[in-house]
Structures are given as structure tokens and as C-alpha cells.
Coordinates of C-alpha atoms in Angstrom, one line a residue:
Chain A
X1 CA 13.8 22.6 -55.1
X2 CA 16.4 21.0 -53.3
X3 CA 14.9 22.3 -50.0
X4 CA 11.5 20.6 -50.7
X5 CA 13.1 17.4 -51.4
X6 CA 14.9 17.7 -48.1
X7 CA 12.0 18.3 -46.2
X8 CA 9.7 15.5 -48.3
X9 CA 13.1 13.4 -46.4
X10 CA 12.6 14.3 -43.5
X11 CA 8.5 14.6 -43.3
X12 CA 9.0 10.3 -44.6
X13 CA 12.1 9.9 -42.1
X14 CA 9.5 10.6 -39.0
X15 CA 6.6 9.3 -40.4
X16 CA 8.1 5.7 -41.2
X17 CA 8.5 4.4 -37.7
X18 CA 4.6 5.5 -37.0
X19 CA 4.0 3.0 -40.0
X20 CA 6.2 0.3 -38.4
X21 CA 4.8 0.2 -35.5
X22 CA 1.6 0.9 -36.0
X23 CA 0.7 -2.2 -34.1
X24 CA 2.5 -1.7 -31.3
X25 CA 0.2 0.6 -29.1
X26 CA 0.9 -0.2 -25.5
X27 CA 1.4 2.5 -22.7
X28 CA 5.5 1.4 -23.5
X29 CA 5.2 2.3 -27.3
X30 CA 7.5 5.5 -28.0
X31 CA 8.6 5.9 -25.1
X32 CA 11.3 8.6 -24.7
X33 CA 14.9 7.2 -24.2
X34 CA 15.9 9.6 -21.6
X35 CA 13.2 7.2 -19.5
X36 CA 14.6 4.0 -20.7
X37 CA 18.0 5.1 -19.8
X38 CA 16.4 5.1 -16.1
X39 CA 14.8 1.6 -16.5
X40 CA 18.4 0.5 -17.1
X41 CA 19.9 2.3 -14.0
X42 CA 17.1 0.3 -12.1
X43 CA 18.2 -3.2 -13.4
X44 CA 22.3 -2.4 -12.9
X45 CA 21.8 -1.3 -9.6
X46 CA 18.2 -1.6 -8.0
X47 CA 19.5 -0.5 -4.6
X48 CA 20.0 3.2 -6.2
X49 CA 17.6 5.5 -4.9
X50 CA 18.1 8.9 -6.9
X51 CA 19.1 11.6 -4.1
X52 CA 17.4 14.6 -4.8
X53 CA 14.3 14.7 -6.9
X54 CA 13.0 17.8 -8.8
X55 CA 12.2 20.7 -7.4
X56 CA 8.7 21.4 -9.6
X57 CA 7.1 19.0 -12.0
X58 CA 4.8 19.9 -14.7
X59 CA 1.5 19.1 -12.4
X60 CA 0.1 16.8 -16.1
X61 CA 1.5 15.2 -18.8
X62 CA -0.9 18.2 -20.6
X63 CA 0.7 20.9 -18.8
X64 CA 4.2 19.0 -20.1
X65 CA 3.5 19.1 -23.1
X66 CA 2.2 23.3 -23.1
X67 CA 5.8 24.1 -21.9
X68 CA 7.1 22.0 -24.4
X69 CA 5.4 23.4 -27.2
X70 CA 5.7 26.7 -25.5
X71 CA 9.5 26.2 -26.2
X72 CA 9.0 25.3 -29.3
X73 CA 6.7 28.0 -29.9
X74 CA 9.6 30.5 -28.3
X75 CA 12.1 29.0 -30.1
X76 CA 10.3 28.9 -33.7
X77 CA 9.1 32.8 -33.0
X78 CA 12.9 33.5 -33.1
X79 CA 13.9 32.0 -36.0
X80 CA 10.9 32.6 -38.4
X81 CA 11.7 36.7 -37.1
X82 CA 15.2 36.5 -38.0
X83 CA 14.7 34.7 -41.5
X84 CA 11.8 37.3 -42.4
X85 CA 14.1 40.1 -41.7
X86 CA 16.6 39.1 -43.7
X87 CA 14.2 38.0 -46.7
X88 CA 12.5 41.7 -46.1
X89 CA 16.1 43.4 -46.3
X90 CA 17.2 41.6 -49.6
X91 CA 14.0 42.5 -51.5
X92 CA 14.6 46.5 -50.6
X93 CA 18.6 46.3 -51.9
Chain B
X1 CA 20.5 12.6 -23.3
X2 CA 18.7 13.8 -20.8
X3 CA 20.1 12.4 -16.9
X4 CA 17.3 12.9 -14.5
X5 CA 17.5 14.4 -11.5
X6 CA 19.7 12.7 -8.7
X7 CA 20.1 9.8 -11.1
X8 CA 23.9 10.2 -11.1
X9 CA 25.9 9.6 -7.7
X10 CA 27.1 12.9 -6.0
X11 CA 30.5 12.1 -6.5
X12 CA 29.7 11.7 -10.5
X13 CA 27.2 14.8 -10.2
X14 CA 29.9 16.6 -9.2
X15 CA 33.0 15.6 -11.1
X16 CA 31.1 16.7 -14.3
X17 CA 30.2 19.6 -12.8
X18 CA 33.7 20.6 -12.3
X19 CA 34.6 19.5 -15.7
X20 CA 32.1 21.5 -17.2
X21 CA 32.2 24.6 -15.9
X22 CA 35.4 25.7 -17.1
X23 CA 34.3 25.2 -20.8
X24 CA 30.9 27.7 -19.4
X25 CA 33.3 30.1 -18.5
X26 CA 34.9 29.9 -22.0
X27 CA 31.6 30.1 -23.1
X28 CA 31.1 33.4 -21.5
X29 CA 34.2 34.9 -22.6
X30 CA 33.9 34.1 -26.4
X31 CA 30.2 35.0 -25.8
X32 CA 31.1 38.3 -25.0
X33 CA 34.0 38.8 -27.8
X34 CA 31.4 37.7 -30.9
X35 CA 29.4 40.5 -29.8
X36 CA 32.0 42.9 -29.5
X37 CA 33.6 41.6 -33.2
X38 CA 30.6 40.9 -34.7
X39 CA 28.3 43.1 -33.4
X40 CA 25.6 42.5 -36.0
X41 CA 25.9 38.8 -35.8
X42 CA 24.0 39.5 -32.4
X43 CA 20.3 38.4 -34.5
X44 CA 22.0 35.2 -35.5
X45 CA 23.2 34.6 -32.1
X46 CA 19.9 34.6 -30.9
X47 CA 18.6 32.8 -33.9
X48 CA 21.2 30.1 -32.7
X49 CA 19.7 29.9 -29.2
X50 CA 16.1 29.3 -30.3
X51 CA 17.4 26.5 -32.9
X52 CA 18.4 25.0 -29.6
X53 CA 15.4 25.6 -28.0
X54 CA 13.1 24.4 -31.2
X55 CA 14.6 20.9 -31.5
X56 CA 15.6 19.9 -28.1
X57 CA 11.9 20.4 -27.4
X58 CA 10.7 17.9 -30.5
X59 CA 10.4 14.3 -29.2
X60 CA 10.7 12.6 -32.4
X61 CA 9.9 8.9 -33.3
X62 CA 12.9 6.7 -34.4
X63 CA 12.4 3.3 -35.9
X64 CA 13.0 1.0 -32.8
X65 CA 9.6 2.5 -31.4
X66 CA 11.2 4.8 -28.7
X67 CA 11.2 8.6 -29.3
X68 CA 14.0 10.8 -28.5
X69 CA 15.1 14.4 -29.3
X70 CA 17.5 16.2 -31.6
X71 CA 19.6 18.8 -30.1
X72 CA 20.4 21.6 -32.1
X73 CA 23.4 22.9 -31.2
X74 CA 25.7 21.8 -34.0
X75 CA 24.3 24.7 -35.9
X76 CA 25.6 27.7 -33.0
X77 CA 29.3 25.7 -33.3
X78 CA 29.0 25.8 -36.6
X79 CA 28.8 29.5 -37.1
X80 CA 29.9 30.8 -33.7
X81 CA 32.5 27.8 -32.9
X82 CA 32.2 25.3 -30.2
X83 CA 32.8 27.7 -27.2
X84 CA 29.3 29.5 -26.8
X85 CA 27.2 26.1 -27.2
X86 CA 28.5 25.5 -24.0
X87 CA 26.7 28.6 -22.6
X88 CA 23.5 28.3 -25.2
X89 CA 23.1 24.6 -24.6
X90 CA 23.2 25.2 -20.7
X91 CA 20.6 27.6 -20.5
X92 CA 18.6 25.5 -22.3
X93 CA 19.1 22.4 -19.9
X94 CA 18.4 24.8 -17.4
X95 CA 15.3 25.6 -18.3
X96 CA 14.4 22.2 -19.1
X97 CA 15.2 21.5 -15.5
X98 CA 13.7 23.9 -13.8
X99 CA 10.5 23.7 -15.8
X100 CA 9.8 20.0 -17.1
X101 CA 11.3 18.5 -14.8
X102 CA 13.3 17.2 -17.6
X103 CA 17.3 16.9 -16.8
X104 CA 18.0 18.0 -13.3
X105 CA 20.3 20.7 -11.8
X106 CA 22.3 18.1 -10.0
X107 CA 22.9 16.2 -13.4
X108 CA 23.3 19.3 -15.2
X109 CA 27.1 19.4 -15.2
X110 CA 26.8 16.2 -17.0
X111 CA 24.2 17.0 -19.4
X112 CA 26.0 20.1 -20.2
X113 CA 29.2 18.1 -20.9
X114 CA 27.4 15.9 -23.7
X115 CA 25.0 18.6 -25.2
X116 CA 26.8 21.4 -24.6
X117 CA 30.2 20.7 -24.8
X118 CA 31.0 17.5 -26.8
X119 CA 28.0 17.3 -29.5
X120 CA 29.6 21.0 -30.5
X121 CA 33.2 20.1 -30.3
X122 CA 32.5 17.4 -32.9
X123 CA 30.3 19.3 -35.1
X124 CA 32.6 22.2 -35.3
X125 CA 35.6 19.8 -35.7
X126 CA 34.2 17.9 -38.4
X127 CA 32.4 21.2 -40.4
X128 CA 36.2 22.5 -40.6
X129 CA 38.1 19.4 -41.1
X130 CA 35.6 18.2 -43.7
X131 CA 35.7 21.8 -45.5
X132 CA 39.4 21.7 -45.5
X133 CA 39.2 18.5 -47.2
X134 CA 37.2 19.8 -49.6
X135 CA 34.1 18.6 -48.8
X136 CA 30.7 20.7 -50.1
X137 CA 29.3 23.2 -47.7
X138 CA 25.8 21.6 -47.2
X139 CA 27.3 18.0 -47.0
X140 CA 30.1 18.8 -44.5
X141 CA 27.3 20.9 -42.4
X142 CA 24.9 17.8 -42.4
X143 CA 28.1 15.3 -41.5
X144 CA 29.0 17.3 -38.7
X145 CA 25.6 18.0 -37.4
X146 CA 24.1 14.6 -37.6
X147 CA 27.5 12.7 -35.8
X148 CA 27.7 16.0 -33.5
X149 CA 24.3 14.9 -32.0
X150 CA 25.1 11.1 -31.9
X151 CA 28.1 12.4 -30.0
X152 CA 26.0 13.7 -27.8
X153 CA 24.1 10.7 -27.0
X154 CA 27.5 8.4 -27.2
X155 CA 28.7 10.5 -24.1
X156 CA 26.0 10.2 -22.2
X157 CA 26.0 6.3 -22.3
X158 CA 29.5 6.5 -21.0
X159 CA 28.7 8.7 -18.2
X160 CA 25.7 6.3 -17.0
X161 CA 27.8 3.5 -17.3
X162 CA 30.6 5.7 -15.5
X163 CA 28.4 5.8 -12.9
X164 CA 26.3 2.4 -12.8
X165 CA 29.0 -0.2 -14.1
X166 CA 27.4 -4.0 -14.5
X167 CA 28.7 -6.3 -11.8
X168 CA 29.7 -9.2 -14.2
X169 CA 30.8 -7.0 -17.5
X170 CA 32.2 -3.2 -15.6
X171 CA 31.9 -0.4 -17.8
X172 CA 31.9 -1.8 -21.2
X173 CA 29.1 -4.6 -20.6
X174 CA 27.3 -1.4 -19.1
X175 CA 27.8 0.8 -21.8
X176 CA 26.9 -1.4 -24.4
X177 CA 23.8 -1.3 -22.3
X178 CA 23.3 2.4 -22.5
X179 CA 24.1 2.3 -25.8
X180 CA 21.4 0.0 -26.7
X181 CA 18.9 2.3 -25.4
X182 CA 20.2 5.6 -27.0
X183 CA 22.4 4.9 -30.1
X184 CA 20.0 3.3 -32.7
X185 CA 17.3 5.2 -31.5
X186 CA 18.7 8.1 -32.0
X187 CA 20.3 7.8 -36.0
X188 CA 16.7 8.6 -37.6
X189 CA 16.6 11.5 -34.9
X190 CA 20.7 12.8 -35.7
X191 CA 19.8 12.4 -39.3
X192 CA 16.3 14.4 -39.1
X193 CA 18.8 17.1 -37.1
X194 CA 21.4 16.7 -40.0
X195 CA 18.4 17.7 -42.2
X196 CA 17.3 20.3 -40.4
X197 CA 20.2 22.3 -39.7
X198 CA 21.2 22.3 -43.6
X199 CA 18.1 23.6 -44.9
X200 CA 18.6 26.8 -42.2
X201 CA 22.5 27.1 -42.7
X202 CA 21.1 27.3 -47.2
X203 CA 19.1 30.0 -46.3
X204 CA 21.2 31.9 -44.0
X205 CA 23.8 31.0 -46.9
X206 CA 21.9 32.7 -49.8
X207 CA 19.7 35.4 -47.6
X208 CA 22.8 36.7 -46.1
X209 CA 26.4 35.5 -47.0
X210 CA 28.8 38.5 -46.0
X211 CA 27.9 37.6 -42.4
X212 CA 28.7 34.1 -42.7
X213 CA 31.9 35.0 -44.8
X214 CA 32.3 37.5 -41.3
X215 CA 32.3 34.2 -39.2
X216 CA 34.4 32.6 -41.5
X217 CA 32.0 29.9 -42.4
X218 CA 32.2 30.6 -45.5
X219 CA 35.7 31.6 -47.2
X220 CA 36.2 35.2 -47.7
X221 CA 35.3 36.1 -51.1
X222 CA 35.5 33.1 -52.6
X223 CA 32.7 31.0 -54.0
X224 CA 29.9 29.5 -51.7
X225 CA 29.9 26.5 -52.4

């Protein structure tokens, strides 16, 4: 019970700032902060050039987002394995 | 939190570099002792790196129309203390740098530093200090976690404005800068994290106690609340 109300938190906690900015829409509109953060290095200092640059790039913002989920994916695998082995070991004693 | 590639100066790149590395080596070292103590706490090690790897992956919309990311490595300091994030969290940032393009290997002494290595610190500090004080198990774990990763994100304004001070205000006209960009962002995001982590820490708590009592995150037969 209490779980479900946690997660009902949480499902409203990321779906309230899709509601309040619903009309915001432009190619700037949840943008990710770690980009931001760059913009602002820009304005301080517009003479800094960065001075090595990464050594691979996803090739799309698609192919991005399949390593991210991939992660994800990875990452949730683990977890989900872990808590059904435990939840599997309790119900035989 | 994440500093892109060659966006810090190679004297700052550096600097956190040697700062950090120290605490990786810690890292290694208590890595290696949990396994030998706790042998079969090896599952929930693992289960600590992938909480890592879940939510630092999950861009997550926050009210002032920017997204940003939670972290997830409060809940490894919380059961395995702050000392192993260091290695965890790296790996992850490594991975992130190597294939998204996301972070950078010259930054990643820094990154390290504020996901890594401070977010943990303060989540593990605050989980035992708040227990102590006799705070409840799934509030002090959702206090610690959510300020842990707002830590996280309070560290790495400083180190930009380290790096890029403003010309009229120094470092604190440039933090507050930083600050700007990444603080009130990422509240919603530390809270969702907050959220998160309790709801796993409940179930490890009622689907397997005596290895949290093991860790001493939970006191040794006593009640679990």
C-alpha cells in the first residue's frame, strides 16, 4: 500500500512539469542541464575552446537514445533478477 | 552533473583527477573486503551497480522545463558505505564517456568527485546520523538519498565556477550562475531519486533483512523499523 502511493508520487512528480509546460514546445524545451551548464561556460568565457573532444559519438540522437535505454535495460535486468530471487527464496522457507 | 569533454581547463581536469583517485583506490580496497566479509552480499553489490546504471540513464523532466538525471548512488553508500560508490559510480561515468559521449575522460576526475564521491559521502553521512538521531528507516534513507544527489549537483556548480569565474562577480557571482542551471532543476529529479531508492531499500528490507542487519543497515536484532 504504502509502495503504490509512493510510486502514484512519483508517476505525478514527472508528469507535472509535462502539464506545465505543455506550451512550451521549442527545440530548447527540456533541454538536459548538463548542456545548459555548457551554454553558461560560453557566456563567462567565450574565448574557451574545449581542448579535446570525444573520442566516439553516438552517430544519432536515435542511436543515443538505444545506449541509453540499453543501460537502462542492463541496469533494470539486474535488479528485477536480484529481487525475483529473493521473492523466489522466501516463498520455498 | 555531467562536465563534457575538454570543458574544464587541464590544469582543473587534472587537479580533480588527482583528488579523486585516491578515494578510487579506497574504493578498490573496501571493494575487495565486502566481498571477502560478506561474501553473499556479492548479488546486492551488483544489484547496487545497476541502480546506478538505471537512474543515471533516466533524463527526467523537472518543473523549470529542463530535464536532468537522478544518480543513484546513495543507495550503494547506504548499504555498502561511501567508499565503493567511488569505484561503482566511476565505471558508470566511464561508460557514459566512452559510449554517449556523455561526460568525458578528461572531466572524469571531476565528475567522479561529485557523483562518485561527494553525493555518497552525504548520503551515507546523513542515513547514519539521521538513524542515530532516531530518525525512521525509510525517512532517513529518502533524506539522505534525495540531499546526496543535490550534493552531487551543488559540487559540480562549484567546480565550473572553479574553473570559469565571472569577470565582475569571481566565483560566487559564477556559481550562483551554475547553480541556476542545476539546483532547482534538479529538486523534482533528487526527490523522484529519494522516492525511488526507498521503495527498493523496503523491499530489500522485508525480502531479506539478515543481510542488511549483516551490513549494519539495519541494527542487529533489533526491530526494523
Amino acid at each position: 500500500m504504502r509502495t503504490a502511493l509512493l510510486i502514484l508520487a512519483l508517476v505525478v512528480m514527472v508528469c507535472l512539469p509535462l502539464v506545465l509546460h505543455r506550451s512550451n514546445t521549442g527545440p530548447d524545451s527540456f533541454g538536459g542541464t548538463d548542456d545548459k551548464a555548457t551554454a553558461v561556460v560560453a557566456r563567462l568565457d567565450p574565448d574557451y575552446k574545449p581542448w579535446m573532444h570525444s573520442l566516439w559519438s553516438p552517430p544519432s540522437s536515435e542511436i543515443a537514445t538505444l545506449l541509453f535505454s540499453l543501460q537502462a535495460a542492463i541496469g533494470a535486468g539486474v535488479i528485477g533478477y536480484y529481487l525475483g530471487y529473493l521473492k523466489g527464496r522466501g516463498r520455498k522457507g | 552533473m555531467h562536465i563534457m569533454e575538454g570543458y574544464l581547463p587541464v590544469a582543473h581536469a587534472a587537479g580533480w583527477w588527482v583528488v579523486s583517485l585516491p578515494f578510487m583506490a579506497a574504493g578498490v580496497r573496501s571493494l575487495k573486503r565486502i566481498i571477502m566479509d560478506h561474501p553473499s552480499a556479492r548479488a546486492l553489490l551488483g544489484t547496487s551497480s545497476a541502480f546506478v546504471f538505471v537512474l543515471s540513464a533516466l533524463k527526467l523532466p523537472s518543473v523549470t522545463g529542463s530535464s536532468s538525471h537522478p544518480t543513484g548512488t546513495g543507495l550503494g553508500a547506504i548499504l555498502f558505505g561511501p567508499s565503493v560508490m567511488a569505484v561503482l559510480g566511476s565505471i558508470v561515468l566511464l561508460f557514459q564517456a566512452l559510449l554517449l559521449a556523455h561526460g568525458g575522460l578528461t572531466t572524469l576526475g571531476a565528475n567522479a568527485f561529485s557523483m562518485a564521491i561527494v553525493g555518497p559521502w552525504v548520503a551515507f553521512g546523513l542515513f547514519h546520523g539521521l538513524r542515530r538521531c532516531r530518525v525512521s528507516f525509510s525517512f532517513s534513507a529518502f533524506l539522505a538519498t534525495t540531499l546526496g544527489n543535490l550534493a552531487t549537483y551543488v559540487c559540480t556548480s562549484a567546480q565550473l565556477a572553479l574553473a570559469f569565474p565571472d569577470a565582475a562577480s569571481g566565483f560566487a557571482g559564477s556559481f550562483v550562475k551554475f547553480l541556476a542551471v542545476f539546483a532547482i532543476t534538479q529538486i523534482p529529479i533528487a526527490l523522484a531519486e529519494g522516492i525511488i531508492t526507498v521503495i527498493l531499500l523496503n523491499t530489500l528490507r522485508s525480502y531479506n533483512p539478515e543481510e542488511l542487519r549483516g551490513l549494519d543497515v539495519l541494527p542487529k536484532g533489533g526491530l526494523s523499523t
